[in-house]
Coordinates of C-alpha atoms in Angstrom, one line a residue:
Chain A
M239 CA -155.7 -41.9 20.0
R240 CA -156.2 -45.2 18.1
I241 CA -159.1 -47.2 19.6
A242 CA -160.2 -50.8 18.9
V243 CA -163.4 -51.2 16.9
P244 CA -165.4 -54.4 17.4
L245 CA -165.4 -56.5 14.2
A246 CA -169.2 -56.4 14.2
H247 CA -168.9 -52.6 13.6
A248 CA -166.0 -52.8 11.1
H249 CA -168.2 -52.4 8.1
R250 CA -169.4 -49.0 9.4
L251 CA -165.8 -47.6 9.0
L252 CA -166.2 -47.8 5.2
N253 CA -170.0 -47.9 4.8
H254 CA -170.2 -44.3 3.7
G255 CA -167.8 -44.9 0.8
P256 CA -164.6 -43.0 1.6
T257 CA -161.5 -43.5 -0.5
T258 CA -158.9 -45.7 1.1
L259 CA -155.2 -46.3 1.4
V260 CA -154.0 -50.0 1.1
S261 CA -150.8 -51.0 2.8
T262 CA -149.0 -54.3 2.2
A263 CA -145.7 -55.9 3.3
H264 CA -143.9 -59.1 2.4
A265 CA -140.4 -60.4 2.9
G266 CA -138.9 -57.0 3.8
R267 CA -140.7 -55.0 1.1
R268 CA -143.7 -52.8 1.8
N269 CA -146.0 -50.5 -0.1
V270 CA -149.0 -48.2 0.2
M271 CA -151.4 -47.1 -2.5
A272 CA -154.7 -45.2 -2.8
A273 CA -157.8 -47.2 -3.8
A274 CA -161.2 -45.6 -4.2
W275 CA -163.0 -48.8 -5.2
V276 CA -163.3 -50.5 -1.8
M277 CA -166.5 -51.3 0.0
P278 CA -168.0 -53.6 2.7
L279 CA -169.1 -57.0 1.6
D280 CA -170.4 -58.7 4.7
F281 CA -171.1 -58.0 8.4
E282 CA -169.9 -61.1 10.4
P283 CA -167.3 -62.1 9.6
A284 CA -166.5 -58.6 8.4
K285 CA -165.5 -58.7 4.8
F286 CA -164.6 -56.1 2.2
A287 CA -164.2 -56.0 -1.5
A288 CA -161.3 -54.1 -3.1
V289 CA -160.3 -53.5 -6.7
I290 CA -156.5 -53.9 -6.9
A291 CA -155.2 -53.5 -10.5
A292 CA -153.2 -56.4 -12.0
D293 CA -149.9 -54.6 -12.5
T294 CA -149.6 -53.0 -9.1
F295 CA -146.9 -53.7 -6.6
T296 CA -149.6 -53.7 -4.0
R297 CA -151.2 -56.7 -5.7
E298 CA -147.9 -58.5 -5.8
L299 CA -147.4 -58.0 -2.0
L300 CA -151.1 -58.7 -1.2
V301 CA -151.0 -62.1 -3.0
A302 CA -147.6 -63.0 -1.6
S303 CA -148.5 -62.2 2.0
G304 CA -152.2 -62.8 2.0
E305 CA -152.6 -59.6 4.0
C306 CA -153.2 -55.9 3.8
V307 CA -154.4 -52.9 5.8
L308 CA -157.2 -50.7 4.5
H309 CA -157.2 -47.2 5.8
A310 CA -159.6 -44.3 5.7
P311 CA -157.4 -41.2 5.2
T312 CA -158.6 -37.7 6.3
T313 CA -158.9 -34.2 4.9
D314 CA -155.5 -33.6 6.3
Q315 CA -154.1 -36.3 4.0
V316 CA -155.5 -35.3 0.6
D317 CA -152.1 -34.5 -0.9
L318 CA -150.6 -37.7 0.5
T319 CA -153.5 -39.8 -0.8
Y320 CA -153.2 -38.3 -4.3
A321 CA -149.4 -38.8 -4.3
L322 CA -149.7 -42.4 -3.1
G323 CA -152.3 -43.0 -5.8
T324 CA -150.2 -41.6 -8.7
H325 CA -146.8 -43.1 -8.0
G326 CA -145.9 -46.8 -8.3
G327 CA -144.2 -48.7 -5.5
R328 CA -141.7 -50.5 -7.6
D329 CA -139.5 -47.4 -8.1
G330 CA -138.6 -47.2 -4.4
D331 CA -140.1 -47.3 -1.0
K332 CA -143.1 -44.9 -0.9
F333 CA -143.0 -44.6 2.9
E334 CA -139.5 -43.1 2.6
R335 CA -140.2 -41.1 -0.5
F336 CA -143.3 -39.4 0.9
Q337 CA -142.3 -39.5 4.5
V338 CA -145.2 -41.6 5.6
A339 CA -145.2 -42.3 9.3
S340 CA -146.3 -45.8 10.2
E341 CA -146.5 -48.2 13.0
A342 CA -146.9 -52.0 13.4
A343 CA -150.3 -53.6 13.0
S344 CA -151.6 -56.1 15.5
L345 CA -152.2 -59.2 13.4
V346 CA -150.8 -58.6 9.9
Q347 CA -147.4 -57.6 8.6
A348 CA -148.6 -54.6 6.6
P349 CA -148.0 -51.3 8.5
L350 CA -150.6 -48.8 9.8
V351 CA -150.2 -45.4 8.2
R352 CA -150.4 -42.8 11.0
G353 CA -153.0 -40.0 11.0
C354 CA -155.8 -41.9 9.3
A355 CA -159.4 -42.0 10.6
A356 CA -159.7 -45.8 10.4
W357 CA -157.5 -48.9 9.9
L358 CA -158.8 -52.4 9.0
E359 CA -156.3 -55.2 9.2
C360 CA -157.3 -57.8 6.6
R361 CA -156.5 -61.2 5.3
R362 CA -157.2 -62.2 1.7
V363 CA -160.0 -64.7 1.0
P364 CA -158.7 -66.3 -2.2
E365 CA -161.1 -65.9 -5.1
P366 CA -158.7 -66.5 -8.0
A367 CA -161.4 -66.4 -10.8
I368 CA -162.8 -63.0 -9.7
E369 CA -159.3 -61.6 -9.0
A370 CA -158.2 -62.6 -12.5
R371 CA -161.3 -61.5 -14.3
H372 CA -162.2 -58.3 -12.4
D373 CA -159.1 -57.4 -10.3
L374 CA -161.5 -57.8 -7.3
F375 CA -160.3 -59.1 -4.0
V376 CA -162.3 -60.3 -1.1
L377 CA -160.7 -59.4 2.3
E378 CA -161.7 -60.5 5.8
C379 CA -161.1 -57.9 8.5
V380 CA -159.3 -59.4 11.5
A381 CA -158.7 -56.3 13.5
A382 CA -160.2 -52.8 13.2
W383 CA -159.2 -49.4 14.7
A384 CA -160.5 -45.8 14.5
D385 CA -159.2 -42.4 15.7
G386 CA -160.9 -42.0 19.0
A387 CA -161.3 -38.3 18.3
L388 CA -163.5 -39.1 15.3
W389 CA -165.3 -42.3 16.3
A390 CA -167.3 -43.3 19.3
D391 CA -170.0 -45.8 20.1
G392 CA -170.0 -47.4 16.7
D393 CA -170.4 -44.2 14.6
W394 CA -168.4 -41.3 13.2
R395 CA -168.3 -38.1 15.3
F396 CA -166.9 -35.5 12.9
V397 CA -166.9 -31.9 14.1
D398 CA -167.0 -28.7 12.1
G399 CA -163.5 -27.6 11.1
G400 CA -161.9 -30.9 12.2
P401 CA -160.6 -33.7 10.0
R402 CA -163.0 -35.9 8.1
T403 CA -162.8 -38.8 5.8
I404 CA -162.6 -38.1 2.0
H405 CA -164.2 -39.4 -1.2
H406 CA -162.4 -39.4 -4.5
R407 CA -164.1 -37.9 -7.6
K408 CA -161.4 -38.0 -10.2
G409 CA -157.7 -37.0 -10.7
G410 CA -156.9 -35.5 -7.3
L411 CA -160.3 -34.0 -6.7
F412 CA -162.1 -35.1 -3.6
F413 CA -165.2 -34.4 -1.5
A414 CA -164.9 -34.2 2.3
T415 CA -167.5 -36.2 4.1
G416 CA -170.3 -33.7 4.8
S417 CA -173.0 -32.9 7.3
S418 CA -175.0 -35.5 9.2
L419 CA -178.6 -36.3 8.1
A420 CA -181.1 -38.6 9.8
A421 CA -184.0 -40.2 8.0
R422 CA -187.5 -40.1 9.5
R423 CA -188.3 -43.4 11.1
Chain B
M132 CA -183.1 -32.0 -16.5
R133 CA -181.7 -35.5 -17.0
I134 CA -178.6 -35.4 -19.3
A135 CA -176.7 -38.3 -20.9
V136 CA -173.3 -39.1 -19.3
P137 CA -170.7 -40.8 -21.6
L138 CA -170.0 -44.4 -20.5
A139 CA -166.4 -43.5 -20.2
H140 CA -167.4 -41.2 -17.3
A141 CA -170.0 -43.5 -15.7
H142 CA -167.7 -44.6 -12.9
R143 CA -167.4 -41.0 -11.7
L144 CA -171.1 -41.0 -10.8
L145 CA -170.4 -43.5 -8.0
N146 CA -166.6 -43.0 -7.5
H147 CA -167.2 -41.0 -4.3
G148 CA -169.1 -43.8 -2.7
P149 CA -172.7 -42.6 -2.3
T150 CA -175.4 -44.9 -1.3
T151 CA -177.7 -46.1 -4.1
L152 CA -181.2 -47.2 -5.0
V153 CA -181.5 -50.3 -7.2
S154 CA -184.6 -50.7 -9.4
T155 CA -185.6 -53.9 -11.2
A156 CA -188.5 -55.1 -13.3
H157 CA -189.5 -58.4 -14.8
A158 CA -192.7 -59.8 -16.3
G159 CA -194.9 -57.0 -15.0
R160 CA -193.4 -56.9 -11.5
R161 CA -191.0 -54.2 -10.3
N162 CA -189.1 -53.2 -7.2
V163 CA -186.7 -50.6 -5.8
M164 CA -184.4 -51.0 -2.8
A165 CA -181.6 -49.1 -1.1
A166 CA -178.0 -50.5 -1.4
A167 CA -175.0 -48.9 0.2
W168 CA -172.5 -51.5 -1.0
V169 CA -172.2 -50.6 -4.6
M170 CA -169.0 -49.3 -6.3
P171 CA -167.3 -49.0 -9.6
L172 CA -165.4 -52.0 -10.9
D173 CA -164.0 -51.0 -14.2
F174 CA -163.7 -48.0 -16.6
E175 CA -164.4 -49.3 -20.1
P176 CA -166.6 -51.1 -20.4
A177 CA -168.0 -49.4 -17.3
K178 CA -168.7 -52.0 -14.7
F179 CA -170.0 -51.9 -11.2
A180 CA -170.0 -54.3 -8.2
A181 CA -173.2 -54.5 -6.0
V182 CA -174.0 -56.5 -3.0
I183 CA -177.6 -57.8 -3.3
A184 CA -178.7 -60.1 -0.5
A185 CA -179.9 -63.5 -1.3
D186 CA -183.4 -63.3 0.0
T187 CA -184.4 -60.0 -1.6
F188 CA -187.1 -59.4 -4.2
T189 CA -184.6 -57.2 -6.1
R190 CA -182.3 -60.2 -6.5
E191 CA -185.1 -62.3 -7.9
L192 CA -186.0 -59.7 -10.4
L193 CA -182.3 -58.9 -11.2
V194 CA -181.5 -62.5 -12.0
A195 CA -184.8 -63.1 -13.9
S196 CA -184.4 -60.0 -16.1
G197 CA -180.6 -59.6 -16.2
E198 CA -181.1 -55.9 -15.7
C199 CA -181.3 -53.1 -13.1
V200 CA -180.8 -49.4 -12.7
L201 CA -178.4 -48.0 -10.1
H202 CA -179.4 -44.5 -8.8
A203 CA -177.6 -42.0 -6.6
P204 CA -180.4 -40.4 -4.5
T205 CA -180.0 -37.0 -3.0
T206 CA -180.3 -35.2 0.3
D207 CA -184.0 -34.6 -0.6
Q208 CA -184.5 -38.3 -0.7
V209 CA -183.1 -39.4 2.6
D210 CA -186.5 -40.4 4.0
L211 CA -187.4 -42.3 0.8
T212 CA -184.0 -44.0 0.7
Y213 CA -184.4 -45.2 4.3
A214 CA -188.0 -46.4 3.7
L215 CA -187.0 -48.3 0.5
G216 CA -184.1 -49.9 2.4
T217 CA -186.2 -51.1 5.3
H218 CA -189.3 -52.5 3.6
G219 CA -189.3 -55.6 1.4
G220 CA -190.8 -55.6 -2.1
R221 CA -192.7 -58.9 -1.8
D222 CA -195.5 -57.3 0.4
G223 CA -196.7 -55.0 -2.4
D224 CA -195.4 -52.6 -5.0
K225 CA -193.1 -50.2 -3.2
F226 CA -193.5 -47.6 -6.0
E227 CA -197.2 -47.3 -5.1
R228 CA -196.7 -47.6 -1.3
F229 CA -194.1 -44.9 -1.1
Q230 CA -195.4 -42.8 -4.1
V231 CA -192.2 -43.1 -6.0
A232 CA -192.4 -41.2 -9.3
S233 CA -190.6 -43.0 -12.1
E234 CA -190.1 -43.0 -15.8
A235 CA -188.9 -45.5 -18.5
A236 CA -185.3 -46.2 -18.9
S237 CA -183.7 -46.2 -22.4
L238 CA -182.2 -49.7 -22.6
V239 CA -183.5 -51.8 -19.7
Q240 CA -186.9 -52.6 -18.3
A241 CA -186.2 -51.4 -14.8
P242 CA -187.6 -47.9 -14.2
L243 CA -185.8 -44.7 -13.4
V244 CA -186.7 -43.2 -10.0
R245 CA -187.3 -39.4 -10.5
G246 CA -185.4 -36.8 -8.5
C247 CA -182.1 -38.7 -8.2
A248 CA -178.7 -37.2 -9.0
A249 CA -177.6 -40.1 -11.2
W250 CA -179.0 -43.1 -13.0
L251 CA -177.0 -46.1 -14.4
E252 CA -178.8 -48.6 -16.6
C253 CA -177.0 -51.9 -16.1
R254 CA -177.0 -55.5 -17.3
R255 CA -175.9 -58.3 -15.1
V256 CA -172.5 -60.0 -16.0
P257 CA -173.2 -63.5 -14.7
E258 CA -170.8 -64.6 -12.0
P259 CA -172.7 -67.4 -10.4
A260 CA -169.9 -68.5 -8.0
I261 CA -169.3 -65.0 -6.5
E262 CA -173.1 -64.2 -6.5
A263 CA -173.7 -67.4 -4.4
R264 CA -170.7 -67.1 -2.1
H265 CA -170.7 -63.3 -1.5
D266 CA -174.0 -61.9 -2.8
L267 CA -171.8 -59.9 -5.1
F268 CA -173.1 -59.0 -8.6
V269 CA -171.1 -57.6 -11.5
L270 CA -173.0 -55.1 -13.6
E271 CA -172.1 -53.5 -16.9
C272 CA -173.5 -50.0 -17.4
V273 CA -175.1 -49.6 -20.8
A274 CA -176.5 -46.1 -20.3
A275 CA -175.8 -43.4 -17.8
W276 CA -177.6 -40.1 -16.8
A277 CA -177.1 -37.3 -14.4
D278 CA -179.2 -34.3 -13.2
G279 CA -177.8 -31.5 -15.4
A280 CA -178.2 -29.1 -12.4
L281 CA -175.7 -31.2 -10.4
W282 CA -173.3 -32.5 -13.1
A283 CA -171.4 -30.9 -15.9
D284 CA -168.3 -31.7 -17.9
G285 CA -167.7 -35.1 -16.3
D286 CA -167.8 -34.0 -12.6
W287 CA -170.3 -33.1 -9.8
R288 CA -171.2 -29.4 -9.4
F289 CA -173.0 -29.3 -6.0
V290 CA -173.8 -25.9 -4.7
D291 CA -174.2 -24.8 -1.1
G292 CA -177.8 -25.3 0.1
G293 CA -178.7 -27.4 -2.9
P294 CA -179.2 -31.2 -3.2
R295 CA -176.2 -33.5 -2.9
T296 CA -175.6 -37.2 -3.0
I297 CA -175.8 -39.1 0.3
H298 CA -173.7 -41.7 2.1
H299 CA -175.2 -44.2 4.5
R300 CA -173.6 -44.7 7.9
K301 CA -176.0 -47.1 9.7
G302 CA -179.7 -47.4 10.4
G303 CA -181.1 -44.3 8.7
L304 CA -178.1 -42.1 9.5
F305 CA -176.4 -40.5 6.5
F306 CA -173.8 -38.0 5.6
A307 CA -174.3 -35.5 2.8
T308 CA -171.5 -35.3 0.3
G309 CA -169.4 -32.5 1.6
S310 CA -167.1 -29.7 0.4
S311 CA -164.7 -30.0 -2.5
L312 CA -161.0 -30.5 -2.0
A313 CA -158.2 -30.5 -4.5
A314 CA -154.9 -32.3 -4.0
R315 CA -151.6 -30.5 -4.7
R316 CA -150.3 -31.8 -8.1

């Protein structure tokens, strides 16, 4: 079940550096791609930095709409994540092509991809110079959600054998998020 | 043993989103802090984006010297990473206080912290507007290294029971980098 995450905790959804999916929609068109280079940027308001290459359909829709949804896909979605990261969205709707189940977001037009561990509805904070020079986008999170089976009380609760977030290495090779460690205080 | 990583592969050292240590040095002073919000930004030249808060000693030394070293610490360094992330560097040399063994880098003044999984010697690409507004720094990697027991042929080679990179969740809680997964091609 998808549960609301307070915006003050939104950065924790991506703090551990998982790979993401980025969905966008504008004027009847939509897309979803994989993006490994996404990270938190600020706590409150919750902001994120995302690298979105210049020639992507995602970038066209992100700039046109000013909105996107960042997702943390799971170990059950490795094949989907790789497929969405290696096919462009201009050749046809990737939701149909890859049978991506989705539902409406709360505050943005971009859809939520079902089955993920986390969803962050975001609005673009325009930074034209850094977008042009480094393909880097600043995004403010306006609504955040997590899978209630994986997240509770502001932290991940992964269990052995269950789904976890994933981290991209290169070309379709990933790491699952691993075991929990606590530092000595 | 520390082995050289070709700059074309440098992004893969942090592609999976591990937490980092950032070392700096300038005019006889040095520092090292923990930073979770660091990610690749470009392939060639290899660039990285790092959030370095405005009031930190690290930022003072980074701006003064134009250099830093990004490190990927391991599961053996969880306590050290947390300690370096929760103590400021203005109160006294953290290398001495926390007995951090280090050695000289090849192209920058900032030292290499021993025992890490990866080291990225970097030079600041000045972006004053984005540094001021978002505490975000663009860094170009000029030399990269990995622990040859953990890295080979351009990819991580973690083994069960051995050291791995780590991912920060919140307040001293981490995940180890987990098991390997390959997407269907």
